[in-house]
């Protein structure tokens, strides 16, 4: 019993010492994502969003005023040249045409009588039964009657045209893109009531800032892509640039012709025009890898052996999508942190969230 007492005291002393020692601090290892710096091919150029339009868009209007009697088409209707789009009430113009023709008939009768009188008085003058002055008066009367008949003939033709103008027809084949009238509405002469997009040439209308006009004019082969057909490119050609900037947006309207459109190209589709597009190979990193110290762009470079990070200044080039071109500061093959950059400190050890990394 006396032999066990010293051993018991020693065990209690060791246990008390263990309770007084502080636990070891856990090592601060940050989980991050990283990527290897390499060469990436980027498309450099300028893109403009636009809308597919017809080259020729015509505002249609009646040439006379009146009440709309019937509307024959709807928005989106495909029409042929000469097809009736709408008609006006023709009653007033029919009456005016009949009155003009009646006046013409009376004038032609007067002209015939004047010619006959002139013929008879010419024979009488040959026999010296009348004076030369009387013959001249009859000749003047006949000429005036003939002129009156010609005037009323032209007036009758004009009234016939006015009656024909009550029918609004398509000047060429195309698609009706807008309608701004209904049956029963009274319209004025020359008031636009519909818009017709001509079949044939298609182009994309874009808005261009003033600092990009020279590069747009210098572009040789602009490429056009439809949002509805993203995998297909269409060749384009700059057709015109407006000489005056829009008062609101201060941009210049431009039109790029589609050289070889197919059935997939529809009016009103949204398109993208790429100008000066070319493939450029350069070092790049994800934009999420960049942060700033004193206003200068930095990246965290990973040491594969120690798994520690160090901040390094870089010179950034053009931004393309989610990538940033690196002009200097990095070499191909180095690893940089792309996620968690704002939770790191110089010399901090990190742990990659993705397996298979250094």
Coordinates of N, CA, C and O in Angstrom, one line a residue, residues 133-268:
X133 N -64.3 89.5 -142.0 CA -64.4 89.6 -140.5 C -65.4 88.6 -140.0 O -65.1 88.0 -138.9
X134 N -66.5 88.4 -140.6 CA -67.4 87.4 -140.1 C -66.8 86.0 -140.2 O -67.1 85.2 -139.2
X135 N -66.1 85.7 -141.2 CA -65.5 84.3 -141.3 C -64.4 84.2 -140.2 O -64.4 83.1 -139.5
X136 N -63.7 85.2 -139.9 CA -62.7 85.1 -138.8 C -63.4 84.9 -137.4 O -62.9 84.2 -136.6
X137 N -64.5 85.6 -137.2 CA -65.3 85.4 -136.0 C -65.8 84.0 -135.9 O -65.7 83.4 -134.8
X138 N -66.2 83.4 -136.9 CA -66.7 82.0 -136.9 C -65.5 81.1 -136.6 O -65.7 80.1 -135.9
X139 N -64.4 81.3 -137.2 CA -63.2 80.5 -137.0 C -62.8 80.6 -135.5 O -62.4 79.5 -134.9
X140 N -62.8 81.7 -134.9 CA -62.5 81.9 -133.5 C -63.4 81.1 -132.6 O -63.0 80.5 -131.6
X141 N -64.7 81.2 -133.0 CA -65.7 80.5 -132.2 C -65.5 79.0 -132.3 O -65.6 78.3 -131.2
X142 N -65.2 78.5 -133.4 CA -64.9 77.0 -133.6 C -63.7 76.6 -132.8 O -63.7 75.5 -132.1
X143 N -62.6 77.4 -132.8 CA -61.4 77.1 -132.1 C -61.7 77.1 -130.6 O -61.2 76.3 -129.8
X144 N -62.4 78.1 -130.1 CA -62.8 78.2 -128.7 C -63.6 77.0 -128.2 O -63.4 76.4 -127.1
X145 N -64.5 76.5 -129.1 CA -65.3 75.4 -128.7 C -64.5 74.1 -128.7 O -64.7 73.3 -127.8
X146 N -63.5 74.0 -129.6 CA -62.7 72.8 -129.6 C -61.8 72.8 -128.3 O -61.6 71.8 -127.7
X147 N -61.3 74.0 -127.9 CA -60.5 74.1 -126.7 C -61.3 73.7 -125.5 O -60.8 73.1 -124.6
X148 N -62.5 74.2 -125.4 CA -63.4 73.9 -124.3 C -63.6 72.4 -124.2 O -63.6 71.8 -123.1
X149 N -63.8 71.8 -125.3 CA -64.0 70.3 -125.4 C -62.7 69.6 -124.8 O -62.8 68.6 -124.1
X150 N -61.5 70.0 -125.3 CA -60.3 69.4 -124.8 C -60.1 69.6 -123.3 O -59.7 68.7 -122.6
X151 N -60.5 70.8 -122.8 CA -60.4 71.0 -121.3 C -61.3 70.1 -120.6 O -60.9 69.5 -119.5
X152 N -62.5 70.0 -121.0 CA -63.5 69.1 -120.3 C -63.1 67.6 -120.4 O -63.4 66.8 -119.5
X153 N -62.5 67.3 -121.6 CA -62.0 65.9 -121.7 C -61.0 65.6 -120.7 O -60.9 64.5 -120.1
X154 N -60.0 66.5 -120.5 CA -59.0 66.3 -119.4 C -59.6 66.3 -118.0 O -59.2 65.5 -117.2
X155 N -60.6 67.2 -117.8 CA -61.3 67.2 -116.5 C -62.0 65.8 -116.2 O -62.0 65.3 -115.1
X156 N -62.6 65.3 -117.3 CA -63.3 64.0 -117.1 C -62.3 62.9 -116.8 O -62.5 62.0 -116.0
X157 N -61.1 62.9 -117.5 CA -60.1 61.9 -117.2 C -59.6 62.1 -115.8 O -59.3 61.1 -115.1
X158 N -59.4 63.3 -115.3 CA -59.0 63.6 -113.9 C -60.0 63.0 -112.9 O -59.6 62.4 -111.9
X159 N -61.3 63.2 -113.2 CA -62.3 62.7 -112.3 C -62.3 61.2 -112.3 O -62.6 60.5 -111.3
X160 N -62.0 60.6 -113.5 CA -62.0 59.1 -113.5 C -60.8 58.6 -112.7 O -60.9 57.6 -112.0
X161 N -59.7 59.4 -112.7 CA -58.5 59.0 -111.9 C -58.8 59.1 -110.4 O -58.5 58.3 -109.6
X162 N -59.5 60.2 -110.0 CA -59.9 60.4 -108.7 C -60.8 59.3 -108.2 O -60.6 58.8 -107.0
X163 N -61.7 58.8 -109.0 CA -62.5 57.7 -108.7 C -61.7 56.4 -108.5 O -61.9 55.6 -107.6
X164 N -60.6 56.2 -109.3 CA -59.8 55.0 -109.2 C -58.9 55.1 -108.0 O -58.5 54.1 -107.4
X165 N -58.6 56.3 -107.5 CA -57.7 56.5 -106.3 C -58.5 56.1 -105.0 O -57.8 56.0 -104.0
X166 N -59.7 55.8 -105.1 CA -60.4 55.3 -103.9 C -60.1 53.9 -103.6 O -60.5 53.4 -102.6
X167 N -59.3 53.3 -104.5 CA -58.8 51.9 -104.3 C -57.3 52.0 -104.0 O -56.5 52.4 -104.9
X168 N -56.8 51.7 -102.8 CA -55.4 51.7 -102.4 C -54.8 50.3 -102.8 O -55.3 49.3 -102.3
X169 N -53.9 50.3 -103.7 CA -53.3 49.0 -104.2 C -51.8 49.0 -103.8 O -51.1 50.1 -103.6
X170 N -51.2 47.8 -103.8 CA -49.8 47.6 -103.5 C -49.0 48.0 -104.7 O -49.2 47.5 -105.8
X171 N -48.0 48.9 -104.6 CA -47.2 49.3 -105.7 C -46.2 48.2 -106.2 O -45.7 48.2 -107.3
X172 N -45.9 47.2 -105.2 CA -45.0 46.1 -105.5 C -45.3 45.0 -104.6 O -46.0 45.2 -103.5
X173 N -44.8 43.8 -104.8 CA -45.0 42.7 -103.9 C -44.2 42.9 -102.6 O -43.1 43.5 -102.6
X174 N -44.8 42.4 -101.5 CA -44.1 42.6 -100.3 C -44.9 42.1 -99.1 O -45.9 41.4 -99.3
X175 N -44.6 42.6 -97.9 CA -45.3 42.2 -96.7 C -45.8 43.5 -96.0 O -45.0 44.4 -95.9
X176 N -47.0 43.5 -95.5 CA -47.6 44.6 -94.8 C -47.0 44.5 -93.4 O -47.2 43.6 -92.7
X177 N -46.3 45.6 -93.0 CA -45.6 45.6 -91.7 C -46.3 46.5 -90.7 O -46.0 46.4 -89.5
X178 N -47.2 47.3 -91.1 CA -47.9 48.2 -90.2 C -49.2 48.7 -90.8 O -49.3 48.9 -92.1
X179 N -50.3 48.8 -90.0 CA -51.6 49.3 -90.4 C -52.1 50.3 -89.4 O -52.0 50.0 -88.2
X180 N -52.5 51.5 -89.8 CA -52.9 52.5 -88.9 C -54.3 53.1 -89.2 O -54.6 54.3 -89.1
X181 N -55.2 52.2 -89.7 CA -56.6 52.7 -90.0 C -57.5 51.5 -89.9 O -57.1 50.3 -89.8
X182 N -58.8 51.8 -89.8 CA -59.8 50.8 -89.7 C -61.0 51.2 -90.6 O -61.1 52.4 -91.0
X183 N -61.8 50.3 -91.0 CA -63.0 50.6 -91.8 C -63.9 51.6 -91.1 O -64.1 51.5 -89.9
X184 N -64.4 52.5 -91.8 CA -65.3 53.6 -91.2 C -64.5 54.8 -90.8 O -65.1 55.9 -90.6
X185 N -63.2 54.8 -90.8 CA -62.4 55.9 -90.5 C -62.3 56.9 -91.7 O -62.1 56.5 -92.8
X186 N -62.3 58.2 -91.4 CA -62.1 59.2 -92.4 C -60.7 59.5 -92.5 O -60.1 59.9 -91.5
X187 N -60.1 59.4 -93.7 CA -58.6 59.7 -93.8 C -58.5 60.9 -94.8 O -59.3 61.1 -95.7
X188 N -57.4 61.6 -94.7 CA -57.0 62.7 -95.5 C -56.2 62.2 -96.7 O -55.5 61.1 -96.6
X189 N -56.1 63.0 -97.7 CA -55.3 62.6 -98.9 C -53.8 62.7 -98.4 O -53.4 63.7 -97.8
X190 N -53.0 61.7 -98.7 CA -51.6 61.6 -98.3 C -51.3 61.2 -96.9 O -50.2 61.1 -96.6
X191 N -52.4 60.9 -96.1 CA -52.2 60.4 -94.8 C -51.7 58.9 -94.8 O -52.4 58.1 -95.3
X192 N -50.5 58.6 -94.2 CA -50.0 57.2 -94.2 C -51.0 56.3 -93.5 O -51.3 56.6 -92.3
X193 N -51.4 55.2 -94.1 CA -52.3 54.3 -93.4 C -51.7 52.9 -93.3 O -52.2 52.1 -92.5
X194 N -50.7 52.6 -94.0 CA -50.0 51.3 -94.0 C -48.6 51.4 -94.4 O -48.2 52.4 -95.0
X195 N -47.8 50.4 -94.1 CA -46.4 50.3 -94.5 C -46.2 49.0 -95.2 O -46.6 47.9 -94.6
X196 N -45.5 49.0 -96.3 CA -45.2 47.8 -97.1 C -43.7 47.6 -97.2 O -43.0 48.5 -97.7
X197 N -43.2 46.4 -96.8 CA -41.8 46.1 -96.9 C -41.7 45.3 -98.2 O -42.3 44.2 -98.4
X198 N -40.9 45.8 -99.1 CA -40.7 45.2 -100.4 C -40.0 43.8 -100.3 O -39.0 43.7 -99.6
X199 N -40.4 42.9 -101.1 CA -39.7 41.6 -101.2 C -38.3 41.8 -101.8 O -38.1 42.7 -102.6
X200 N -37.4 40.9 -101.5 CA -36.1 41.0 -102.1 C -35.0 41.3 -101.1 O -34.8 40.5 -100.1
X201 N -34.3 42.4 -101.2 CA -33.1 42.7 -100.4 C -33.5 42.9 -98.9 O -34.5 43.5 -98.6
X202 N -32.6 42.3 -98.1 CA -32.8 42.5 -96.6 C -31.5 43.0 -96.1 O -30.4 42.8 -96.6
X203 N -31.6 43.8 -95.0 CA -30.5 44.4 -94.4 C -30.7 44.6 -92.9 O -31.8 44.4 -92.4
X204 N -29.6 44.9 -92.1 CA -29.7 45.1 -90.7 C -29.5 46.5 -90.4 O -28.4 47.1 -90.8
X205 N -30.4 47.1 -89.6 CA -30.2 48.5 -89.2 C -29.5 48.6 -87.8 O -30.0 47.9 -86.9
X206 N -28.4 49.3 -87.7 CA -27.7 49.4 -86.5 C -27.5 50.9 -86.1 O -27.6 51.8 -87.0
X207 N -27.1 51.2 -84.9 CA -26.8 52.5 -84.4 C -25.3 52.5 -84.0 O -24.9 51.7 -83.2
X208 N -24.6 53.5 -84.5 CA -23.1 53.5 -84.4 C -22.7 54.8 -83.7 O -23.1 55.9 -84.1
X209 N -21.9 54.7 -82.6 CA -21.4 56.0 -82.0 C -20.4 56.7 -83.0 O -19.8 56.0 -83.8
X210 N -20.2 58.0 -82.7 CA -19.4 58.8 -83.7 C -18.0 58.3 -83.7 O -17.3 58.5 -84.7
X211 N -17.4 57.8 -82.6 CA -16.0 57.4 -82.5 C -15.8 56.1 -83.2 O -14.6 55.7 -83.3
X212 N -16.8 55.4 -83.7 CA -16.6 54.1 -84.4 C -17.0 54.2 -85.9 O -17.0 53.2 -86.6
X213 N -17.3 55.4 -86.4 CA -17.7 55.5 -87.8 C -16.5 55.2 -88.8 O -16.8 54.5 -89.8
X214 N -15.3 55.6 -88.5 CA -14.2 55.3 -89.4 C -13.9 53.8 -89.5 O -13.7 53.3 -90.5
X215 N -13.9 53.1 -88.3 CA -13.7 51.7 -88.3 C -14.8 51.0 -89.0 O -14.6 50.0 -89.7
X216 N -16.0 51.5 -88.9 CA -17.1 50.8 -89.6 C -17.0 51.0 -91.1 O -17.2 50.0 -91.9
X217 N -16.6 52.2 -91.6 CA -16.5 52.4 -93.0 C -15.3 51.6 -93.6 O -15.3 51.2 -94.7
X218 N -14.2 51.4 -92.7 CA -13.1 50.7 -93.2 C -13.2 49.2 -93.2 O -12.4 48.4 -93.8
X219 N -14.3 48.7 -92.5 CA -14.5 47.2 -92.4 C -14.8 46.7 -93.8 O -15.7 47.2 -94.4
X220 N -14.2 45.6 -94.1 CA -14.4 45.0 -95.5 C -15.5 43.9 -95.4 O -16.3 43.8 -96.3
X221 N -15.4 43.1 -94.4 CA -16.3 41.9 -94.4 C -17.1 41.8 -93.1 O -16.7 41.0 -92.2
X222 N -18.0 42.7 -92.8 CA -18.8 42.6 -91.6 C -19.6 41.3 -91.6 O -20.1 40.8 -92.7
X223 N -19.7 40.6 -90.5 CA -20.4 39.4 -90.3 C -21.7 39.6 -89.5 O -21.7 40.4 -88.6
X224 N -22.7 38.9 -89.9 CA -24.1 39.1 -89.3 C -24.5 37.8 -88.8 O -24.4 36.7 -89.5
X225 N -25.0 37.8 -87.5 CA -25.6 36.6 -86.9 C -27.0 36.9 -86.4 O -27.2 38.0 -85.8
X226 N -27.9 36.0 -86.6 CA -29.2 36.1 -86.1 C -29.3 35.5 -84.7 O -28.7 34.4 -84.5
X227 N -30.0 36.1 -83.8 CA -30.1 35.5 -82.4 C -30.9 34.2 -82.5 O -30.8 33.4 -81.7
X228 N -31.8 34.1 -83.5 CA -32.6 32.9 -83.6 C -31.8 31.7 -84.3 O -32.2 30.6 -84.1
X229 N -30.7 32.1 -85.0 CA -29.9 31.0 -85.6 C -28.4 31.4 -85.2 O -27.6 31.9 -86.0
X230 N -28.0 31.1 -83.9 CA -26.7 31.6 -83.4 C -25.5 30.9 -84.1 O -24.4 31.4 -84.1
X231 N -25.7 29.7 -84.7 CA -24.5 29.0 -85.2 C -24.3 29.3 -86.7 O -23.4 28.7 -87.3
X232 N -25.0 30.3 -87.3 CA -24.8 30.6 -88.7 C -24.4 32.0 -88.9 O -24.9 32.9 -88.3
X233 N -23.4 32.2 -89.8 CA -22.9 33.6 -90.1 C -23.4 33.9 -91.5 O -23.4 33.1 -92.4
X234 N -23.7 35.2 -91.7 CA -24.1 35.8 -93.0 C -23.1 36.9 -93.4 O -22.7 37.7 -92.5
X235 N -22.7 36.9 -94.6 CA -21.8 37.9 -95.1 C -22.6 39.2 -95.3 O -23.8 39.2 -95.7
X236 N -22.0 40.3 -94.9 CA -22.7 41.6 -95.0 C -21.8 42.6 -95.8 O -20.6 42.4 -96.0
X237 N -22.5 43.7 -96.1 CA -21.8 44.8 -96.8 C -22.4 46.1 -96.3 O -23.6 46.3 -96.4
X238 N -21.6 47.1 -95.9 CA -22.1 48.4 -95.4 C -22.7 49.1 -96.6 O -22.0 49.4 -97.6
X239 N -24.0 49.4 -96.5 CA -24.6 50.1 -97.7 C -24.7 51.6 -97.5 O -24.4 52.4 -98.4
X240 N -25.1 52.1 -96.3 CA -25.2 53.5 -96.1 C -25.0 53.8 -94.6 O -25.3 53.0 -93.7
X241 N -24.6 55.1 -94.3 CA -24.5 55.6 -93.0 C -25.2 57.0 -93.0 O -24.9 57.8 -93.9
X242 N -26.0 57.2 -92.1 CA -26.7 58.5 -92.0 C -25.7 59.6 -91.8 O -24.8 59.5 -91.0
X243 N -25.9 60.7 -92.5 CA -25.0 61.9 -92.3 C -25.3 62.7 -91.1 O -24.5 63.6 -90.7
X244 N -26.4 62.4 -90.4 CA -26.8 63.2 -89.3 C -27.1 62.3 -88.1 O -27.7 61.2 -88.2
X245 N -26.6 62.7 -86.9 CA -26.7 61.9 -85.7 C -28.2 62.0 -85.1 O -28.8 63.1 -85.3
X246 N -28.6 61.0 -84.5 CA -29.9 61.1 -83.8 C -29.9 62.1 -82.7 O -29.0 62.1 -81.9
X247 N -30.9 62.9 -82.6 CA -30.9 64.0 -81.6 C -31.0 63.4 -80.2 O -30.4 64.0 -79.3
X248 N -31.6 62.3 -80.0 CA -31.7 61.7 -78.6 C -30.5 60.9 -78.2 O -29.9 61.1 -77.2
X249 N -30.1 59.9 -79.1 CA -29.0 59.0 -78.7 C -27.7 59.4 -79.1 O -26.6 58.9 -78.7
X250 N -27.6 60.4 -80.0 CA -26.3 60.9 -80.6 C -25.5 59.8 -81.3 O -24.3 59.8 -81.2
X251 N -26.2 58.9 -81.9 CA -25.6 57.9 -82.7 C -26.1 58.0 -84.1 O -27.1 58.7 -84.4
X252 N -25.3 57.4 -85.0 CA -25.6 57.4 -86.5 C -26.2 56.1 -86.9 O -25.7 55.0 -86.6
X253 N -27.3 56.2 -87.6 CA -28.0 55.1 -88.1 C -27.2 54.5 -89.4 O -26.9 55.3 -90.3
X254 N -27.0 53.2 -89.4 CA -26.3 52.6 -90.5 C -27.1 51.3 -90.9 O -27.8 50.7 -90.1
X255 N -26.9 51.0 -92.2 CA -27.6 49.8 -92.7 C -26.5 48.9 -93.4 O -25.8 49.3 -94.2
X256 N -26.6 47.6 -93.0 CA -25.6 46.6 -93.5 C -26.4 45.6 -94.3 O -27.3 44.9 -93.7
X257 N -26.2 45.5 -95.6 CA -26.9 44.6 -96.4 C -26.5 43.1 -96.2 O -25.3 42.8 -96.0
X258 N -27.5 42.2 -96.2 CA -27.3 40.8 -96.2 C -27.1 40.3 -97.6 O -27.9 40.4 -98.4
X259 N -25.9 39.8 -97.9 CA -25.5 39.5 -99.3 C -26.2 38.2 -99.7 O -26.7 38.2 -100.9
X260 N -26.4 37.2 -98.9 CA -27.0 36.0 -99.3 C -28.0 35.5 -98.2 O -27.7 34.5 -97.6
X261 N -29.1 36.2 -98.1 CA -30.1 35.8 -97.1 C -30.8 34.5 -97.5 O -30.9 34.2 -98.7
X262 N -31.2 33.7 -96.5 CA -32.0 32.5 -96.8 C -33.3 32.6 -96.1 O -33.7 33.6 -95.6
X263 N -34.0 31.5 -96.1 CA -35.4 31.5 -95.6 C -35.4 31.7 -94.1 O -36.5 32.1 -93.5
X264 N -34.3 31.6 -93.4 CA -34.3 31.8 -91.9 C -34.3 33.3 -91.6 O -34.6 33.6 -90.4
X265 N -34.0 34.1 -92.5 CA -34.0 35.6 -92.3 C -35.4 36.1 -92.4 O -36.0 36.1 -93.5
X266 N -36.0 36.6 -91.3 CA -37.3 37.2 -91.3 C -37.2 38.6 -90.9 O -36.4 39.0 -90.1
X267 N -38.2 39.4 -91.4 CA -38.3 40.8 -91.0 C -38.5 41.0 -89.5 O -39.3 40.2 -88.9
X268 N -37.8 41.9 -88.9 CA -38.0 42.2 -87.5 C -37.1 41.4 -86.6 O -37.1 41.6 -85.4

